Amino acid sequence: MDRSLTVLHVSDLQCGAPYLPRAAEAMVRVFDAVGPDLVVVSGDLTQRAKVKEFALAREALAGFDGVPVVVTPGNHDVPLYRFWERALAPFRNWRDFAGPSLDTSVRVEGATVVSLSSAAPRRAIVNGRLDREQVEFARRTFEQAPEGDYRIVVVHHHFVPVPTGEGARPLPGARSLAEAFAAMGTDVVLGGHVHQLHLSRLENVPFLATGTTTSRR
């Protein structure tokens, strides 16, 4: 079986004050040049989870026409300073943008992709969380995947400290999560959050974090 698969992985668009329109234009030019089978956007599409910022993010992603786009929320995609909204309806604007489900799956030819929301606005606004139900969702999805598919997990928060030592602490329970993903035969975990490009491994699972795509951060 030909397992060739081209993924365009972008992250941390930060639509809002840090957003750079010219970088978004370059992002679409890269998309046109590469011709990917799939686009992954691993969180922080906005800066402050405002309706107008999600509208700008939608405009930015409109250039990925004709290709499946997988998105997951980051910690910036829930309100930080709008405390009552964060307590009562933290994903309201995200759901209006991306749909009702925070954890999703999609299949393209040759690959099954699971997107898990690590944003945890009521528990860990910065370094996120994943829970047992989300891991089981990934397991059930991969159990139904065709044999030979690439198995890709998308999570905003990072699992391994960045080489420079900068950035927030990794996702709590990262090692046990990596063990679970390894047991599922996961080929790669794609994320962002740390604003740096780096590739690492944990429990034999590659973790690829990409840097900010359309932001000066």
Coordinates of C-alpha atoms in Angstrom, one line a residue:
M1 CA 0.0 0.0 0.0
D2 CA 1.2 3.5 -0.9
R3 CA 1.3 5.3 2.4
S4 CA 2.3 8.7 1.1
L5 CA 0.5 11.5 2.9
T6 CA 1.1 15.3 2.9
V7 CA 0.0 17.3 5.9
L8 CA 0.2 21.0 6.2
H9 CA 0.5 21.7 10.0
V10 CA -0.1 25.2 11.2
S11 CA -0.7 26.5 14.7
D12 CA -1.1 29.6 16.9
L13 CA -2.7 31.9 14.4
Q14 CA -3.5 34.3 17.3
C15 CA -6.1 36.2 15.2
G16 CA -6.3 39.5 17.1
A17 CA -3.7 42.0 18.1
P18 CA -0.6 39.8 17.3
Y19 CA -2.0 38.6 13.9
L20 CA 0.0 39.3 10.8
P21 CA -2.2 39.4 7.6
R22 CA 0.9 39.1 5.3
A23 CA 1.9 35.9 7.2
A24 CA -1.6 34.5 6.5
E25 CA -1.2 35.3 2.8
A26 CA 2.1 33.5 2.8
M27 CA 0.5 30.5 4.6
V28 CA -2.0 30.2 1.8
R29 CA 0.7 30.4 -0.8
V30 CA 2.5 27.5 0.9
F31 CA -0.8 25.6 0.9
D32 CA -1.1 26.2 -2.9
A33 CA 2.5 25.2 -3.5
V34 CA 2.5 22.0 -1.4
G35 CA -1.0 20.7 -2.3
P36 CA -1.5 18.8 1.0
D37 CA -4.0 16.0 1.6
L38 CA -4.9 17.5 4.9
V39 CA -4.5 20.7 7.0
V40 CA -4.1 20.5 10.7
V41 CA -4.5 23.7 12.8
S42 CA -3.4 22.8 16.4
G43 CA -5.0 25.5 18.4
D44 CA -4.9 29.2 19.5
L45 CA -6.6 30.3 16.4
T46 CA -7.5 33.5 18.3
Q47 CA -5.9 35.8 20.8
R48 CA -8.8 36.4 23.2
A49 CA -11.6 34.1 21.9
K50 CA -13.7 37.1 20.6
V51 CA -16.3 36.7 17.9
K52 CA -14.5 39.1 15.6
E53 CA -11.3 37.1 16.0
F54 CA -13.0 33.8 15.1
A55 CA -14.4 35.6 12.1
L56 CA -10.9 36.6 11.1
A57 CA -9.7 33.0 11.7
R58 CA -12.5 31.7 9.4
E59 CA -11.3 34.1 6.7
A60 CA -7.7 33.0 7.1
L61 CA -8.7 29.3 6.8
A62 CA -10.9 29.9 3.8
G63 CA -7.8 29.7 1.6
F64 CA -7.6 25.9 2.3
D65 CA -10.3 25.2 -0.1
G66 CA -11.1 21.7 -1.1
V67 CA -9.0 19.9 1.6
P68 CA -10.2 18.6 5.0
V69 CA -9.1 21.0 7.8
V70 CA -8.8 19.6 11.3
V71 CA -8.9 22.1 14.2
T72 CA -8.6 21.9 17.9
P73 CA -9.0 24.7 20.5
G74 CA -6.1 26.1 22.4
N75 CA -6.0 28.0 25.7
H76 CA -6.4 31.3 23.8
D77 CA -9.6 30.0 22.2
V78 CA -11.4 30.3 25.5
P79 CA -11.9 33.6 27.4
L80 CA -9.2 34.6 29.8
Y81 CA -10.4 37.9 31.3
R82 CA -14.1 37.5 30.7
F83 CA -14.4 35.5 33.9
W84 CA -18.1 34.7 34.0
E85 CA -18.0 33.6 30.4
R86 CA -15.0 31.4 31.2
A87 CA -16.9 29.9 34.1
L88 CA -20.3 29.4 32.4
A89 CA -19.8 29.0 28.7
P90 CA -16.0 28.9 27.9
F91 CA -16.4 27.2 24.5
R92 CA -19.5 29.2 23.3
N93 CA -17.6 31.2 20.6
W94 CA -15.4 28.2 19.7
R95 CA -18.5 26.0 19.1
D96 CA -20.1 28.7 16.9
F97 CA -16.9 28.6 14.9
A98 CA -16.1 24.9 14.7
G99 CA -19.2 23.0 15.7
P100 CA -20.5 21.4 18.9
S101 CA -18.0 18.7 19.5
L102 CA -14.6 19.5 21.1
D103 CA -13.1 16.1 20.3
T104 CA -13.5 15.0 16.7
S105 CA -12.1 12.5 14.1
V106 CA -11.8 12.6 10.4
R107 CA -10.5 10.1 7.8
V108 CA -8.7 11.0 4.6
E109 CA -7.3 8.4 2.2
G110 CA -4.5 6.7 4.1
A111 CA -5.0 8.4 7.5
T112 CA -7.3 8.5 10.5
V113 CA -7.0 11.7 12.5
V114 CA -8.2 12.3 16.1
S115 CA -8.4 15.8 17.4
L116 CA -8.6 16.2 21.2
S117 CA -9.3 19.4 23.1
S118 CA -6.6 20.0 25.7
A119 CA -8.0 23.4 26.6
A120 CA -9.2 23.3 30.2
P121 CA -10.5 26.8 31.1
R122 CA -11.8 25.8 34.5
R123 CA -8.9 23.8 35.6
A124 CA -5.7 24.8 33.9
I125 CA -5.9 27.9 31.7
V126 CA -2.2 27.6 30.6
N127 CA -0.9 24.1 30.3
G128 CA -4.2 22.2 29.7
R129 CA -5.5 18.7 30.4
L130 CA -6.6 15.5 28.7
D131 CA -8.9 13.1 30.5
R132 CA -9.6 9.4 30.4
E133 CA -12.8 9.8 28.3
Q134 CA -10.8 11.6 25.6
V135 CA -8.2 8.8 25.5
E136 CA -11.0 6.3 25.1
F137 CA -12.5 8.3 22.3
A138 CA -9.1 8.1 20.5
R139 CA -8.8 4.4 21.2
R140 CA -12.3 3.6 19.8
T141 CA -11.6 5.7 16.7
F142 CA -8.4 4.0 15.9
E143 CA -9.9 0.5 16.6
Q144 CA -12.3 1.3 13.7
A145 CA -9.6 2.7 11.4
P146 CA -8.6 0.7 8.3
E147 CA -5.5 -1.4 8.6
G148 CA -2.5 0.5 7.3
D149 CA -3.8 4.0 8.0
Y150 CA -1.6 6.5 9.6
R151 CA -2.8 7.3 13.0
I152 CA -2.5 11.0 13.9
V153 CA -3.5 12.7 17.1
V154 CA -3.9 16.5 17.3
V155 CA -3.6 18.2 20.7
H156 CA -2.7 21.9 21.3
H157 CA -0.6 21.5 24.4
H158 CA 2.9 20.0 24.3
F159 CA 4.0 16.7 25.9
V160 CA 7.7 17.3 26.1
P161 CA 9.7 20.3 27.3
V162 CA 11.1 22.4 24.5
P163 CA 14.9 22.1 24.0
T164 CA 15.6 25.7 25.1
G165 CA 13.7 25.1 28.4
E166 CA 11.3 27.9 27.6
G167 CA 7.5 27.7 27.5
A168 CA 5.0 26.4 30.1
R169 CA 5.2 23.0 31.7
P170 CA 4.1 20.1 29.5
L171 CA 0.7 18.6 29.7
P172 CA 0.1 16.9 33.0
G173 CA 0.3 13.1 32.8
A174 CA 2.2 13.4 29.5
R175 CA 4.1 10.1 30.0
S176 CA 1.0 8.0 30.7
L177 CA -0.8 9.7 27.8
A178 CA 2.1 8.9 25.5
E179 CA 2.0 5.2 26.7
A180 CA -1.7 5.1 25.9
F181 CA -1.2 6.6 22.4
A182 CA 1.8 4.3 21.7
A183 CA -0.4 1.3 22.6
M184 CA -2.9 2.5 20.0
G185 CA -0.2 2.6 17.3
T186 CA -0.2 6.3 17.0
D187 CA 2.3 7.5 14.4
V188 CA 2.6 11.1 15.5
V189 CA 1.1 13.7 17.8
L190 CA 0.8 17.2 16.3
G191 CA 0.6 20.3 18.5
G192 CA 1.6 23.9 19.1
H193 CA 1.4 26.2 22.2
V194 CA 5.1 26.7 22.8
H195 CA 5.6 29.0 19.7
Q196 CA 8.7 27.0 18.7
L197 CA 9.2 24.3 16.1
H198 CA 10.6 21.1 17.7
L199 CA 10.4 17.4 17.2
S200 CA 10.8 15.1 20.2
R201 CA 9.8 11.6 21.3
L202 CA 8.1 10.2 24.4
E203 CA 7.4 6.4 24.9
N204 CA 8.4 6.0 21.2
V205 CA 5.7 8.4 20.0
P206 CA 7.0 11.4 17.9
F207 CA 5.6 14.8 19.1
L208 CA 5.9 17.6 16.6
A209 CA 5.1 21.1 17.8
T210 CA 5.1 23.8 15.1
G211 CA 5.7 27.5 15.8
T212 CA 3.4 30.5 15.4
T213 CA 2.1 30.6 11.8
T214 CA 0.5 34.0 11.4
S215 CA 1.5 35.9 14.6
R216 CA 4.3 38.1 15.8
R217 CA 4.3 36.2 19.1

